[in-house]
Amino acid sequence: MIETTIQNWHKYVRGDLPGGLDQLLHDDVVFYSPVVFTPQKGKAITSLYLQAAAGTLNEPSQEDPGVSDTAVGSSEQTGSFRYVSEVMSGNTAVLEFETTIDGKYVDGIDMITCDQDGKIIEFKVMVRPLQAVHAIHQAMQKMLEQLGS
Amino acid sequence: MIETTIQNWHKYVRGDLPGGLDQLLHDDVVFYSPVVFTPQKGKAITSLYLQAAAGTLNEPSQEDPGVSDTAVGSSEQTGSFRYVSEVMSGNTAVLEFETTIDGKYVDGIDMITCDQDGKIIEFKVMVRPLQAVHAIHQAMQKMLEQLGS
């Protein structure tokens, strides 16, 4: 079940999923931030966080300094963000990623759980090391202020 | 392949694996801390970190205040530490856990990779939220000083 959901997630990250997050997320999805304790509940706030995360994590790579497109759809092509491994079983997938934020190396996971219809009901992010959590904290605050204003 | 390794890991955590970490870990295993960037290479230093983590994460639960045993073998019975979910495929498993350190809620994962013989070749830990990373940072430093002295 989770396999199809993850295929669609990768399509979304590439900008190839017509229905976007609205199609992927359950109405009652819960987002767990790597920084903040409080779970974020519902499709609207989770979409906001995932868009902020896409903008934050998708810092243009140093090999490609001319590209500054931070749109959701371009992270796998132009930014430093890349998925490096996947583990899936049952209704849960763990996608490991690497990226760079403010020059700081970030090693993290997206832990994604879907319901019986393949809709994402839980999206949890963890990152290491400590300096990566700090870098994400600062960058996410800026990005959420921009998206929310 | 990873399933047998994880069965043995749980036996170890319960104190039920006669060979202990020496049997579980590959000589060239690499440990990735949730706090520190630098990978820790080799069986000796990885064993030290895993023992420190067991002591750190295994804070006695508040429901059981009389028990203060922080030995490796007792975490699943007496401490606040508990595994809450598992995802496995190929040579990798992701075990999610919850615990409390210094009164702070910790949500984390052990990402464990084994070789063709079932020996653990990589052990990576990530935790959320930010206050949990700080709590682990402080507790691990104390524990490593005690184990190393």
PDB file of C-alpha atoms in Angstrom:
ATOM      1  CA  MET A   1       0.000   0.000   0.000  1.00  0.00           C
ATOM      2  CA  ILE A   2       2.673   2.530   1.025  1.00  0.00           C
ATOM      3  CA  GLU A   3       4.649   1.882  -2.188  1.00  0.00           C
ATOM      4  CA  THR A   4       2.100   3.675  -4.396  1.00  0.00           C
ATOM      5  CA  THR A   5       1.872   6.558  -1.948  1.00  0.00           C
ATOM      6  CA  ILE A   6       5.657   6.980  -2.018  1.00  0.00           C
ATOM      7  CA  GLN A   7       5.704   6.848  -5.834  1.00  0.00           C
ATOM      8  CA  ASN A   8       3.187   9.694  -5.774  1.00  0.00           C
ATOM      9  CA  TRP A   9       5.226  11.562  -3.154  1.00  0.00           C
ATOM     10  CA  HIS A  10       8.287  11.445  -5.417  1.00  0.00           C
ATOM     11  CA  LYS A  11       6.116  12.664  -8.317  1.00  0.00           C
ATOM     12  CA  TYR A  12       4.960  15.542  -6.125  1.00  0.00           C
ATOM     13  CA  VAL A  13       8.538  16.435  -5.171  1.00  0.00           C
ATOM     14  CA  ARG A  14       9.421  16.503  -8.893  1.00  0.00           C
ATOM     15  CA  GLY A  15       6.378  18.680  -9.634  1.00  0.00           C
ATOM     16  CA  ASP A  16       4.763  15.830 -11.598  1.00  0.00           C
ATOM     17  CA  LEU A  17       1.639  15.157  -9.511  1.00  0.00           C
ATOM     18  CA  PRO A  18      -1.334  17.093 -10.928  1.00  0.00           C
ATOM     19  CA  GLY A  19      -3.402  16.881  -7.723  1.00  0.00           C
ATOM     20  CA  GLY A  20      -0.442  17.939  -5.561  1.00  0.00           C
ATOM     21  CA  LEU A  21      -0.549  17.762  -1.787  1.00  0.00           C
ATOM     22  CA  ASP A  22      -4.332  18.011  -1.812  1.00  0.00           C
ATOM     23  CA  GLN A  23      -4.471  14.591  -3.445  1.00  0.00           C
ATOM     24  CA  LEU A  24      -1.753  13.042  -1.267  1.00  0.00           C
ATOM     25  CA  LEU A  25      -2.788  14.128   2.216  1.00  0.00           C
ATOM     26  CA  HIS A  26      -5.659  12.852   4.347  1.00  0.00           C
ATOM     27  CA  ASP A  27      -7.879  15.619   5.731  1.00  0.00           C
ATOM     28  CA  ASP A  28      -6.787  14.676   9.259  1.00  0.00           C
ATOM     29  CA  VAL A  29      -3.067  14.234   8.518  1.00  0.00           C
ATOM     30  CA  VAL A  30      -0.674  15.061  11.368  1.00  0.00           C
ATOM     31  CA  PHE A  31       2.759  16.639  10.809  1.00  0.00           C
ATOM     32  CA  TYR A  32       5.559  16.153  13.368  1.00  0.00           C
ATOM     33  CA  SER A  33       8.333  18.720  13.051  1.00  0.00           C
ATOM     34  CA  PRO A  34      11.993  17.881  13.779  1.00  0.00           C
ATOM     35  CA  VAL A  35      12.115  21.029  15.932  1.00  0.00           C
ATOM     36  CA  VAL A  36       8.784  21.570  17.674  1.00  0.00           C
ATOM     37  CA  PHE A  37       7.065  19.151  20.056  1.00  0.00           C
ATOM     38  CA  THR A  38       3.448  20.050  19.235  1.00  0.00           C
ATOM     39  CA  PRO A  39       1.927  17.961  16.420  1.00  0.00           C
ATOM     40  CA  GLN A  40       0.412  20.026  13.590  1.00  0.00           C
ATOM     41  CA  LYS A  41      -3.029  18.662  12.739  1.00  0.00           C
ATOM     42  CA  GLY A  42      -4.939  18.850   9.474  1.00  0.00           C
ATOM     43  CA  LYS A  43      -4.313  19.193   5.761  1.00  0.00           C
ATOM     44  CA  ALA A  44      -3.975  22.987   5.677  1.00  0.00           C
ATOM     45  CA  ILE A  45      -1.246  23.364   8.320  1.00  0.00           C
ATOM     46  CA  THR A  46       0.565  20.206   7.143  1.00  0.00           C
ATOM     47  CA  SER A  47       0.625  21.541   3.565  1.00  0.00           C
ATOM     48  CA  LEU A  48       2.069  24.811   4.874  1.00  0.00           C
ATOM     49  CA  TYR A  49       4.824  22.976   6.760  1.00  0.00           C
ATOM     50  CA  LEU A  50       5.660  20.677   3.837  1.00  0.00           C
ATOM     51  CA  GLN A  51       5.904  23.657   1.488  1.00  0.00           C
ATOM     52  CA  ALA A  52       8.075  25.495   4.004  1.00  0.00           C
ATOM     53  CA  ALA A  53      10.241  22.398   4.349  1.00  0.00           C
ATOM     54  CA  ALA A  54      10.570  22.061   0.577  1.00  0.00           C
ATOM     55  CA  GLY A  55      11.731  25.667   0.351  1.00  0.00           C
ATOM     56  CA  THR A  56      14.044  25.336   3.343  1.00  0.00           C
ATOM     57  CA  LEU A  57      15.662  22.015   2.489  1.00  0.00           C
ATOM     58  CA  ASN A  58      16.037  22.835  -1.179  1.00  0.00           C
ATOM     59  CA  GLU A  59      18.965  25.225  -0.898  1.00  0.00           C
ATOM     60  CA  PRO A  60      20.689  25.461  -4.291  1.00  0.00           C
ATOM     61  CA  SER A  61      23.767  23.248  -4.383  1.00  0.00           C
ATOM     62  CA  GLN A  62      27.194  24.851  -4.504  1.00  0.00           C
ATOM     63  CA  GLU A  63      27.960  23.040  -7.749  1.00  0.00           C
ATOM     64  CA  ASP A  64      25.082  24.896  -9.349  1.00  0.00           C
ATOM     65  CA  PRO A  65      25.283  28.436  -7.977  1.00  0.00           C
ATOM     66  CA  GLY A  66      23.299  30.056 -10.781  1.00  0.00           C
ATOM     67  CA  VAL A  67      20.097  28.219  -9.958  1.00  0.00           C
ATOM     68  CA  SER A  68      18.019  29.695  -7.174  1.00  0.00           C
ATOM     69  CA  ASP A  69      14.638  28.187  -7.911  1.00  0.00           C
ATOM     70  CA  THR A  70      13.161  26.996  -4.641  1.00  0.00           C
ATOM     71  CA  ALA A  71       9.854  25.819  -6.033  1.00  0.00           C
ATOM     72  CA  VAL A  72       8.623  22.541  -4.625  1.00  0.00           C
ATOM     73  CA  GLY A  73       8.888  20.796  -7.945  1.00  0.00           C
ATOM     74  CA  SER A  74      12.584  21.272  -8.481  1.00  0.00           C
ATOM     75  CA  SER A  75      14.263  19.959  -5.357  1.00  0.00           C
ATOM     76  CA  GLU A  76      15.478  16.691  -6.842  1.00  0.00           C
ATOM     77  CA  GLN A  77      17.022  18.429  -9.833  1.00  0.00           C
ATOM     78  CA  THR A  78      18.499  21.745  -8.713  1.00  0.00           C
ATOM     79  CA  GLY A  79      18.934  21.886  -4.929  1.00  0.00           C
ATOM     80  CA  SER A  80      21.344  20.130  -2.625  1.00  0.00           C
ATOM     81  CA  PHE A  81      18.456  18.013  -1.323  1.00  0.00           C
ATOM     82  CA  ARG A  82      18.467  14.339  -2.298  1.00  0.00           C
ATOM     83  CA  TYR A  83      16.905  11.139  -1.044  1.00  0.00           C
ATOM     84  CA  VAL A  84      19.592   8.526  -0.357  1.00  0.00           C
ATOM     85  CA  SER A  85      17.678   5.441   0.833  1.00  0.00           C
ATOM     86  CA  GLU A  86      14.219   4.007   1.450  1.00  0.00           C
ATOM     87  CA  VAL A  87      12.856   1.446   3.887  1.00  0.00           C
ATOM     88  CA  MET A  88       9.205   0.410   3.593  1.00  0.00           C
ATOM     89  CA  SER A  89       6.891  -2.154   5.115  1.00  0.00           C
ATOM     90  CA  GLY A  90       3.201  -2.257   5.877  1.00  0.00           C
ATOM     91  CA  ASN A  91       1.749   1.247   5.837  1.00  0.00           C
ATOM     92  CA  THR A  92       4.980   3.065   6.689  1.00  0.00           C
ATOM     93  CA  ALA A  93       7.982   4.280   4.706  1.00  0.00           C
ATOM     94  CA  VAL A  94      11.185   5.892   5.925  1.00  0.00           C
ATOM     95  CA  LEU A  95      12.976   7.985   3.312  1.00  0.00           C
ATOM     96  CA  GLU A  96      16.459   9.145   4.283  1.00  0.00           C
ATOM     97  CA  PHE A  97      17.707  12.407   2.789  1.00  0.00           C
ATOM     98  CA  GLU A  98      20.789  14.586   2.810  1.00  0.00           C
ATOM     99  CA  THR A  99      20.995  18.292   2.181  1.00  0.00           C
ATOM    100  CA  THR A 100      22.813  21.457   3.175  1.00  0.00           C
ATOM    101  CA  ILE A 101      21.302  24.450   4.981  1.00  0.00           C
ATOM    102  CA  ASP A 102      23.383  27.562   5.600  1.00  0.00           C
ATOM    103  CA  GLY A 103      26.457  25.492   4.836  1.00  0.00           C
ATOM    104  CA  LYS A 104      25.500  22.913   7.483  1.00  0.00           C
ATOM    105  CA  TYR A 105      25.232  19.216   6.564  1.00  0.00           C
ATOM    106  CA  VAL A 106      21.767  17.790   7.261  1.00  0.00           C
ATOM    107  CA  ASP A 107      21.036  14.052   7.498  1.00  0.00           C
ATOM    108  CA  GLY A 108      17.357  13.333   7.990  1.00  0.00           C
ATOM    109  CA  ILE A 109      14.350  11.116   7.492  1.00  0.00           C
ATOM    110  CA  ASP A 110      10.785  11.535   6.333  1.00  0.00           C
ATOM    111  CA  MET A 111       8.689   8.902   8.112  1.00  0.00           C
ATOM    112  CA  ILE A 112       5.447   8.654   6.159  1.00  0.00           C
ATOM    113  CA  THR A 113       2.381   6.606   7.144  1.00  0.00           C
ATOM    114  CA  CYS A 114      -0.679   6.103   4.955  1.00  0.00           C
ATOM    115  CA  ASP A 115      -4.196   4.807   5.541  1.00  0.00           C
ATOM    116  CA  GLN A 116      -5.925   1.982   3.653  1.00  0.00           C
ATOM    117  CA  ASP A 117      -6.708   4.334   0.757  1.00  0.00           C
ATOM    118  CA  GLY A 118      -3.075   5.384   0.374  1.00  0.00           C
ATOM    119  CA  LYS A 119      -3.656   8.880   1.819  1.00  0.00           C
ATOM    120  CA  ILE A 120      -0.870  10.188   4.039  1.00  0.00           C
ATOM    121  CA  ILE A 121      -2.125  10.304   7.638  1.00  0.00           C
ATOM    122  CA  GLU A 122       1.193  11.011   9.385  1.00  0.00           C
ATOM    123  CA  PHE A 123       4.343  12.833   8.245  1.00  0.00           C
ATOM    124  CA  LYS A 124       7.227  12.929  10.693  1.00  0.00           C
ATOM    125  CA  VAL A 125      10.648  14.475  10.131  1.00  0.00           C
ATOM    126  CA  MET A 126      13.818  13.929  12.160  1.00  0.00           C
ATOM    127  CA  VAL A 127      17.302  15.255  11.417  1.00  0.00           C
ATOM    128  CA  ARG A 128      20.821  14.979  12.771  1.00  0.00           C
ATOM    129  CA  PRO A 129      23.285  16.255  13.924  1.00  0.00           C
ATOM    130  CA  LEU A 130      22.430  19.000  16.455  1.00  0.00           C
ATOM    131  CA  GLN A 131      23.672  21.827  14.231  1.00  0.00           C
ATOM    132  CA  ALA A 132      21.301  20.627  11.493  1.00  0.00           C
ATOM    133  CA  VAL A 133      18.322  20.907  13.845  1.00  0.00           C
ATOM    134  CA  HIS A 134      19.358  24.476  14.681  1.00  0.00           C
ATOM    135  CA  ALA A 135      19.816  25.372  11.004  1.00  0.00           C
ATOM    136  CA  ILE A 136      16.369  23.980  10.144  1.00  0.00           C
ATOM    137  CA  HIS A 137      14.813  25.771  13.103  1.00  0.00           C
ATOM    138  CA  GLN A 138      16.041  29.152  11.882  1.00  0.00           C
ATOM    139  CA  ALA A 139      15.305  28.515   8.209  1.00  0.00           C
ATOM    140  CA  MET A 140      11.796  27.137   8.841  1.00  0.00           C
ATOM    141  CA  GLN A 141      10.857  30.168  10.945  1.00  0.00           C
ATOM    142  CA  LYS A 142      11.808  32.512   8.104  1.00  0.00           C
ATOM    143  CA  MET A 143      10.017  30.403   5.507  1.00  0.00           C
ATOM    144  CA  LEU A 144       6.806  30.048   7.556  1.00  0.00           C
ATOM    145  CA  GLU A 145       6.717  33.810   8.103  1.00  0.00           C
ATOM    146  CA  GLN A 146       6.951  34.332   4.346  1.00  0.00           C
ATOM    147  CA  LEU A 147       4.307  31.707   3.508  1.00  0.00           C
ATOM    148  CA  GLY A 148       1.967  32.853   6.259  1.00  0.00           C
ATOM    149  CA  SER A 149       2.113  36.555   5.427  1.00  0.00           C
TER     150      SER A 149
ATOM    151  CA  MET B   1      18.370 -10.843   6.582  1.00  0.00           C
ATOM    152  CA  ILE B   2      17.806  -7.811   8.833  1.00  0.00           C
ATOM    153  CA  GLU B   3      14.928  -9.553  10.654  1.00  0.00           C
ATOM    154  CA  THR B   4      17.249 -11.987  12.490  1.00  0.00           C
ATOM    155  CA  THR B   5      19.626  -9.171  13.380  1.00  0.00           C
ATOM    156  CA  ILE B   6      16.762  -7.152  14.893  1.00  0.00           C
ATOM    157  CA  GLN B   7      15.514 -10.181  16.838  1.00  0.00           C
ATOM    158  CA  ASN B   8      19.020 -10.440  18.294  1.00  0.00           C
ATOM    159  CA  TRP B   9      19.113  -6.694  18.955  1.00  0.00           C
ATOM    160  CA  HIS B  10      15.910  -6.958  21.027  1.00  0.00           C
ATOM    161  CA  LYS B  11      17.415  -9.930  22.889  1.00  0.00           C
ATOM    162  CA  TYR B  12      20.467  -7.797  23.625  1.00  0.00           C
ATOM    163  CA  VAL B  13      18.318  -4.914  24.902  1.00  0.00           C
ATOM    164  CA  ARG B  14      16.528  -7.374  27.225  1.00  0.00           C
ATOM    165  CA  GLY B  15      19.866  -8.747  28.425  1.00  0.00           C
ATOM    166  CA  ASP B  16      19.150 -12.088  26.756  1.00  0.00           C
ATOM    167  CA  LEU B  17      21.950 -12.267  24.167  1.00  0.00           C
ATOM    168  CA  PRO B  18      24.903 -14.229  25.556  1.00  0.00           C
ATOM    169  CA  GLY B  19      27.403 -12.856  23.025  1.00  0.00           C
ATOM    170  CA  GLY B  20      26.216  -9.276  23.602  1.00  0.00           C
ATOM    171  CA  LEU B  21      27.344  -6.414  21.400  1.00  0.00           C
ATOM    172  CA  ASP B  22      30.523  -8.287  20.466  1.00  0.00           C
ATOM    173  CA  GLN B  23      28.398 -10.824  18.605  1.00  0.00           C
ATOM    174  CA  LEU B  24      26.055  -8.252  17.050  1.00  0.00           C
ATOM    175  CA  LEU B  25      28.491  -5.672  15.707  1.00  0.00           C
ATOM    176  CA  HIS B  26      30.794  -5.900  12.696  1.00  0.00           C
ATOM    177  CA  ASP B  27      34.413  -4.996  13.465  1.00  0.00           C
ATOM    178  CA  ASP B  28      34.115  -1.978  11.153  1.00  0.00           C
ATOM    179  CA  VAL B  29      30.658  -0.806  12.316  1.00  0.00           C
ATOM    180  CA  VAL B  30      30.021   2.944  12.152  1.00  0.00           C
ATOM    181  CA  PHE B  31      27.895   4.799  14.725  1.00  0.00           C
ATOM    182  CA  TYR B  32      26.148   8.074  13.803  1.00  0.00           C
ATOM    183  CA  SER B  33      25.120  10.127  16.824  1.00  0.00           C
ATOM    184  CA  PRO B  34      21.968  12.273  16.882  1.00  0.00           C
ATOM    185  CA  VAL B  35      24.097  15.125  18.230  1.00  0.00           C
ATOM    186  CA  VAL B  36      27.581  14.993  16.726  1.00  0.00           C
ATOM    187  CA  PHE B  37      28.443  15.156  13.016  1.00  0.00           C
ATOM    188  CA  THR B  38      31.572  12.980  13.086  1.00  0.00           C
ATOM    189  CA  PRO B  39      30.910   9.256  12.498  1.00  0.00           C
ATOM    190  CA  GLN B  40      32.338   6.956  15.207  1.00  0.00           C
ATOM    191  CA  LYS B  41      34.158   4.065  13.551  1.00  0.00           C
ATOM    192  CA  GLY B  42      34.834   0.579  14.882  1.00  0.00           C
ATOM    193  CA  LYS B  43      33.378  -1.913  17.329  1.00  0.00           C
ATOM    194  CA  ALA B  44      35.024  -0.507  20.467  1.00  0.00           C
ATOM    195  CA  ILE B  45      33.805   3.098  20.179  1.00  0.00           C
ATOM    196  CA  THR B  46      30.383   2.020  18.865  1.00  0.00           C
ATOM    197  CA  SER B  47      29.950  -0.311  21.852  1.00  0.00           C
ATOM    198  CA  LEU B  48      30.840   2.575  24.161  1.00  0.00           C
ATOM    199  CA  TYR B  49      28.245   4.837  22.523  1.00  0.00           C
ATOM    200  CA  LEU B  50      25.513   2.177  22.546  1.00  0.00           C
ATOM    201  CA  GLN B  51      26.134   1.471  26.231  1.00  0.00           C
ATOM    202  CA  ALA B  52      26.080   5.196  26.978  1.00  0.00           C
ATOM    203  CA  ALA B  53      22.852   5.512  24.998  1.00  0.00           C
ATOM    204  CA  ALA B  54      21.288   2.593  26.858  1.00  0.00           C
ATOM    205  CA  GLY B  55      22.126   4.252  30.165  1.00  0.00           C
ATOM    206  CA  THR B  56      20.980   7.670  28.961  1.00  0.00           C
ATOM    207  CA  LEU B  57      17.722   6.675  27.295  1.00  0.00           C
ATOM    208  CA  ASN B  58      16.730   4.266  30.004  1.00  0.00           C
ATOM    209  CA  GLU B  59      15.649   6.782  32.615  1.00  0.00           C
ATOM    210  CA  PRO B  60      13.338   5.076  35.093  1.00  0.00           C
ATOM    211  CA  SER B  61       9.710   5.802  34.276  1.00  0.00           C
ATOM    212  CA  GLN B  62       7.679   7.979  36.612  1.00  0.00           C
ATOM    213  CA  GLU B  63       5.164   5.160  37.083  1.00  0.00           C
ATOM    214  CA  ASP B  64       7.935   3.101  38.613  1.00  0.00           C
ATOM    215  CA  PRO B  65       9.930   5.539  40.730  1.00  0.00           C
ATOM    216  CA  GLY B  66      11.489   2.914  42.980  1.00  0.00           C
ATOM    217  CA  VAL B  67      13.456   1.294  40.186  1.00  0.00           C
ATOM    218  CA  SER B  68      16.723   2.963  39.285  1.00  0.00           C
ATOM    219  CA  ASP B  69      18.512   0.148  37.473  1.00  0.00           C
ATOM    220  CA  THR B  70      20.100   1.583  34.343  1.00  0.00           C
ATOM    221  CA  ALA B  71      21.798  -1.599  33.208  1.00  0.00           C
ATOM    222  CA  VAL B  72      21.640  -2.277  29.476  1.00  0.00           C
ATOM    223  CA  GLY B  73      19.572  -5.388  29.913  1.00  0.00           C
ATOM    224  CA  SER B  74      16.604  -3.829  31.651  1.00  0.00           C
ATOM    225  CA  SER B  75      15.493  -0.944  29.477  1.00  0.00           C
ATOM    226  CA  GLU B  76      12.401  -2.605  28.047  1.00  0.00           C
ATOM    227  CA  GLN B  77      11.140  -3.570  31.494  1.00  0.00           C
ATOM    228  CA  THR B  78      11.981  -0.786  33.928  1.00  0.00           C
ATOM    229  CA  GLY B  79      12.804   2.459  32.150  1.00  0.00           C
ATOM    230  CA  SER B  80      10.642   4.895  30.263  1.00  0.00           C
ATOM    231  CA  PHE B  81      12.295   3.718  27.011  1.00  0.00           C
ATOM    232  CA  ARG B  82      10.123   1.696  24.646  1.00  0.00           C
ATOM    233  CA  TYR B  83      10.117   0.788  20.978  1.00  0.00           C
ATOM    234  CA  VAL B  84       6.819   1.811  19.364  1.00  0.00           C
ATOM    235  CA  SER B  85       7.138   0.710  15.723  1.00  0.00           C
ATOM    236  CA  GLU B  86       9.391  -1.072  13.217  1.00  0.00           C
ATOM    237  CA  VAL B  87       9.923  -0.716   9.487  1.00  0.00           C
ATOM    238  CA  MET B  88      12.239  -3.180   7.733  1.00  0.00           C
ATOM    239  CA  SER B  89      13.242  -4.027   4.214  1.00  0.00           C
ATOM    240  CA  GLY B  90      16.410  -5.359   2.608  1.00  0.00           C
ATOM    241  CA  ASN B  91      19.342  -4.935   4.978  1.00  0.00           C
ATOM    242  CA  THR B  92      17.924  -1.982   6.905  1.00  0.00           C
ATOM    243  CA  ALA B  93      15.531  -1.591   9.822  1.00  0.00           C
ATOM    244  CA  VAL B  94      14.139   1.564  11.389  1.00  0.00           C
ATOM    245  CA  LEU B  95      12.976   1.138  14.987  1.00  0.00           C
ATOM    246  CA  GLU B  96      11.068   4.078  16.422  1.00  0.00           C
ATOM    247  CA  PHE B  97      11.260   4.651  20.158  1.00  0.00           C
ATOM    248  CA  GLU B  98       9.896   7.004  22.789  1.00  0.00           C
ATOM    249  CA  THR B  99      11.449   7.868  26.112  1.00  0.00           C
ATOM    250  CA  THR B 100      11.884  10.665  28.630  1.00  0.00           C
ATOM    251  CA  ILE B 101      15.157  12.349  29.558  1.00  0.00           C
ATOM    252  CA  ASP B 102      15.269  14.961  32.302  1.00  0.00           C
ATOM    253  CA  GLY B 103      11.505  15.219  32.022  1.00  0.00           C
ATOM    254  CA  LYS B 104      11.735  15.937  28.268  1.00  0.00           C
ATOM    255  CA  TYR B 105       9.802  13.800  25.780  1.00  0.00           C
ATOM    256  CA  VAL B 106      12.080  12.110  23.231  1.00  0.00           C
ATOM    257  CA  ASP B 107      10.835  10.628  19.936  1.00  0.00           C
ATOM    258  CA  GLY B 108      13.595   8.890  18.001  1.00  0.00           C
ATOM    259  CA  ILE B 109      14.721   6.205  15.626  1.00  0.00           C
ATOM    260  CA  ASP B 110      17.472   3.613  15.509  1.00  0.00           C
ATOM    261  CA  MET B 111      18.354   3.050  11.844  1.00  0.00           C
ATOM    262  CA  ILE B 112      20.244  -0.246  11.747  1.00  0.00           C
ATOM    263  CA  THR B 113      21.967  -1.732   8.681  1.00  0.00           C
ATOM    264  CA  CYS B 114      23.510  -5.201   8.553  1.00  0.00           C
ATOM    265  CA  ASP B 115      25.870  -6.969   6.159  1.00  0.00           C
ATOM    266  CA  GLN B 116      25.284 -10.309   4.426  1.00  0.00           C
ATOM    267  CA  ASP B 117      26.231 -12.187   7.598  1.00  0.00           C
ATOM    268  CA  GLY B 118      23.723 -10.262   9.716  1.00  0.00           C
ATOM    269  CA  LYS B 119      26.409  -8.239  11.520  1.00  0.00           C
ATOM    270  CA  ILE B 120      25.477  -4.602  12.197  1.00  0.00           C
ATOM    271  CA  ILE B 121      27.622  -2.375   9.980  1.00  0.00           C
ATOM    272  CA  GLU B 122      25.848   0.948  10.587  1.00  0.00           C
ATOM    273  CA  PHE B 123      23.894   2.272  13.575  1.00  0.00           C
ATOM    274  CA  LYS B 124      22.347   5.713  13.206  1.00  0.00           C
ATOM    275  CA  VAL B 125      20.216   7.546  15.746  1.00  0.00           C
ATOM    276  CA  MET B 126      17.981  10.589  15.179  1.00  0.00           C
ATOM    277  CA  VAL B 127      15.630  12.226  17.668  1.00  0.00           C
ATOM    278  CA  ARG B 128      13.061  14.996  17.793  1.00  0.00           C
ATOM    279  CA  PRO B 129      12.074  17.590  18.897  1.00  0.00           C
ATOM    280  CA  LEU B 130      14.916  20.093  19.460  1.00  0.00           C
ATOM    281  CA  GLN B 131      14.688  19.954  23.257  1.00  0.00           C
ATOM    282  CA  ALA B 132      15.168  16.170  23.063  1.00  0.00           C
ATOM    283  CA  VAL B 133      18.425  16.600  21.125  1.00  0.00           C
ATOM    284  CA  HIS B 134      19.659  19.019  23.796  1.00  0.00           C
ATOM    285  CA  ALA B 135      18.638  16.664  26.615  1.00  0.00           C
ATOM    286  CA  ILE B 136      20.452  13.749  24.947  1.00  0.00           C
ATOM    287  CA  HIS B 137      23.506  15.909  24.298  1.00  0.00           C
ATOM    288  CA  GLN B 138      23.883  16.730  27.988  1.00  0.00           C
ATOM    289  CA  ALA B 139      23.051  13.231  29.239  1.00  0.00           C
ATOM    290  CA  MET B 140      25.371  11.486  26.748  1.00  0.00           C
ATOM    291  CA  GLN B 141      28.302  13.698  27.733  1.00  0.00           C
ATOM    292  CA  LYS B 142      27.890  12.765  31.394  1.00  0.00           C
ATOM    293  CA  MET B 143      27.459   9.072  30.588  1.00  0.00           C
ATOM    294  CA  LEU B 144      30.489   8.924  28.253  1.00  0.00           C
ATOM    295  CA  GLU B 145      32.635  10.615  30.895  1.00  0.00           C
ATOM    296  CA  GLN B 146      31.605   7.953  33.399  1.00  0.00           C
ATOM    297  CA  LEU B 147      32.137   5.035  31.000  1.00  0.00           C
ATOM    298  CA  GLY B 148      35.434   6.429  29.721  1.00  0.00           C
ATOM    299  CA  SER B 149      36.938   7.155  33.132  1.00  0.00           C
TER     300      SER B 149
END
